[in-house]
Amino acid sequence: MLNDNVKKVLENSMWDLATCLNGKPNVVPVAFKSVSESGDLLIGDVFLETTLKNVLENNGEIAISAYDASSLEGYQIQGKAKYATEGNVVDMFKEQVSTMFNGAATAKGALIVSVDRVIVTTPGADNKKVL
């Protein structure tokens, strides 16, 4: 589902996470993120209070937008997120956050997103195409 073009955009850009609960949308940018070898999207929880609440109360529903600002190539990824507070993924984010903030902040956990759909957001003929 995540072809090489999608992975490249995900690896080289910021992600915007979108969640919704009781009709109230929430969108936040994330910098602590990664694509696993299995194709899951991994997101470090440093400041995700509202996002985490929405995910936990909304059956894991989440959408992620990522795009290349210079080429406008972009994708929306829809999926289901699960929250982890321990394990290799959480340890990886704890190390990254601690290094970036010189120990002043840490990751509390991680969202692990299984991808259900990838939708092209690039302007042009393939816009809205489901991959």
PDB file of C-alpha atoms in Angstrom, residues 28-105:
ATOM      1  CA  VAL A  28      -1.441  18.696  14.845  1.00  0.00           C
ATOM      2  CA  PRO A  29       1.985  18.576  13.172  1.00  0.00           C
ATOM      3  CA  VAL A  30       4.419  15.879  14.325  1.00  0.00           C
ATOM      4  CA  ALA A  31       8.168  15.703  13.945  1.00  0.00           C
ATOM      5  CA  PHE A  32       8.856  12.445  15.806  1.00  0.00           C
ATOM      6  CA  LYS A  33       7.689   9.926  13.247  1.00  0.00           C
ATOM      7  CA  SER A  34       8.863   6.971  11.214  1.00  0.00           C
ATOM      8  CA  VAL A  35       7.709   4.328   8.737  1.00  0.00           C
ATOM      9  CA  SER A  36       8.276   0.781   9.979  1.00  0.00           C
ATOM     10  CA  GLU A  37       9.574  -2.005   7.763  1.00  0.00           C
ATOM     11  CA  SER A  38       6.098  -3.555   7.847  1.00  0.00           C
ATOM     12  CA  GLY A  39       4.506  -0.323   6.585  1.00  0.00           C
ATOM     13  CA  ASP A  40       3.012   0.883   9.860  1.00  0.00           C
ATOM     14  CA  LEU A  41       3.338   4.577  10.656  1.00  0.00           C
ATOM     15  CA  LEU A  42       5.006   5.266  13.997  1.00  0.00           C
ATOM     16  CA  ILE A  43       4.442   8.523  15.902  1.00  0.00           C
ATOM     17  CA  GLY A  44       6.149   9.546  19.126  1.00  0.00           C
ATOM     18  CA  ASP A  45       3.841  10.946  21.805  1.00  0.00           C
ATOM     19  CA  VAL A  46       5.423  14.042  23.296  1.00  0.00           C
ATOM     20  CA  PHE A  47       2.545  16.561  23.216  1.00  0.00           C
ATOM     21  CA  LEU A  48      -0.365  14.538  21.777  1.00  0.00           C
ATOM     22  CA  GLU A  49      -2.904  15.030  24.598  1.00  0.00           C
ATOM     23  CA  THR A  50      -5.999  15.872  22.484  1.00  0.00           C
ATOM     24  CA  THR A  51      -4.940  13.607  19.625  1.00  0.00           C
ATOM     25  CA  LEU A  52      -4.446  10.679  21.991  1.00  0.00           C
ATOM     26  CA  LYS A  53      -7.803  11.267  23.700  1.00  0.00           C
ATOM     27  CA  ASN A  54      -9.543  11.378  20.309  1.00  0.00           C
ATOM     28  CA  VAL A  55      -7.823   8.220  19.067  1.00  0.00           C
ATOM     29  CA  LEU A  56      -8.588   6.265  22.233  1.00  0.00           C
ATOM     30  CA  GLU A  57     -12.253   7.308  22.249  1.00  0.00           C
ATOM     31  CA  ASN A  58     -12.811   7.069  18.480  1.00  0.00           C
ATOM     32  CA  ASN A  59     -11.896   3.444  17.785  1.00  0.00           C
ATOM     33  CA  GLY A  60      -8.378   4.417  16.669  1.00  0.00           C
ATOM     34  CA  GLU A  61      -9.523   6.411  13.628  1.00  0.00           C
ATOM     35  CA  ILE A  62      -6.814   8.754  12.336  1.00  0.00           C
ATOM     36  CA  ALA A  63      -5.757  10.476   9.118  1.00  0.00           C
ATOM     37  CA  ILE A  64      -2.257  11.668   8.298  1.00  0.00           C
ATOM     38  CA  SER A  65      -1.326  14.191   5.636  1.00  0.00           C
ATOM     39  CA  ALA A  66       2.208  14.544   4.292  1.00  0.00           C
ATOM     40  CA  TYR A  67       3.471  16.425   1.263  1.00  0.00           C
ATOM     41  CA  ASP A  68       6.584  17.724  -0.444  1.00  0.00           C
ATOM     42  CA  ALA A  69       6.297  21.536  -0.389  1.00  0.00           C
ATOM     43  CA  SER A  70       8.496  21.996  -3.470  1.00  0.00           C
ATOM     44  CA  SER A  71       6.813  19.476  -5.794  1.00  0.00           C
ATOM     45  CA  LEU A  72       3.357  19.472  -4.109  1.00  0.00           C
ATOM     46  CA  GLU A  73       3.385  15.660  -4.200  1.00  0.00           C
ATOM     47  CA  GLY A  74       1.225  14.598  -1.278  1.00  0.00           C
ATOM     48  CA  TYR A  75      -0.774  11.821   0.294  1.00  0.00           C
ATOM     49  CA  GLN A  76      -3.470  11.333   2.893  1.00  0.00           C
ATOM     50  CA  ILE A  77      -3.143   8.117   4.853  1.00  0.00           C
ATOM     51  CA  GLN A  78      -6.152   6.795   6.731  1.00  0.00           C
ATOM     52  CA  GLY A  79      -5.840   4.085   9.314  1.00  0.00           C
ATOM     53  CA  LYS A  80      -6.282   2.767  12.825  1.00  0.00           C
ATOM     54  CA  ALA A  81      -3.942   3.795  15.621  1.00  0.00           C
ATOM     55  CA  LYS A  82      -3.008   1.805  18.690  1.00  0.00           C
ATOM     56  CA  TYR A  83      -1.177   3.330  21.635  1.00  0.00           C
ATOM     57  CA  ALA A  84       1.943   1.774  23.164  1.00  0.00           C
ATOM     58  CA  THR A  85       3.724   2.836  26.352  1.00  0.00           C
ATOM     59  CA  GLU A  86       6.597   0.359  26.177  1.00  0.00           C
ATOM     60  CA  GLY A  87       8.675  -1.578  23.679  1.00  0.00           C
ATOM     61  CA  ASN A  88      11.281  -0.883  21.003  1.00  0.00           C
ATOM     62  CA  VAL A  89       9.242   1.809  19.226  1.00  0.00           C
ATOM     63  CA  VAL A  90       8.669   3.765  22.447  1.00  0.00           C
ATOM     64  CA  ASP A  91      12.352   3.381  23.409  1.00  0.00           C
ATOM     65  CA  MET A  92      13.386   4.735  20.000  1.00  0.00           C
ATOM     66  CA  PHE A  93      11.215   7.844  20.427  1.00  0.00           C
ATOM     67  CA  LYS A  94      12.321   8.377  24.038  1.00  0.00           C
ATOM     68  CA  GLU A  95      15.937   8.458  22.847  1.00  0.00           C
ATOM     69  CA  GLN A  96      15.175  10.829  19.941  1.00  0.00           C
ATOM     70  CA  VAL A  97      13.177  13.261  22.094  1.00  0.00           C
ATOM     71  CA  SER A  98      15.674  13.210  24.954  1.00  0.00           C
ATOM     72  CA  THR A  99      18.512  13.939  22.523  1.00  0.00           C
ATOM     73  CA  MET A 100      16.651  16.799  20.796  1.00  0.00           C
ATOM     74  CA  PHE A 101      15.556  18.443  24.057  1.00  0.00           C
ATOM     75  CA  ASN A 102      18.754  17.657  26.008  1.00  0.00           C
ATOM     76  CA  GLY A 103      16.800  15.593  28.534  1.00  0.00           C
ATOM     77  CA  ALA A 104      14.186  18.313  29.202  1.00  0.00           C
ATOM     78  CA  ALA A 105      11.379  16.290  27.550  1.00  0.00           C
TER      79      ALA A 105
END
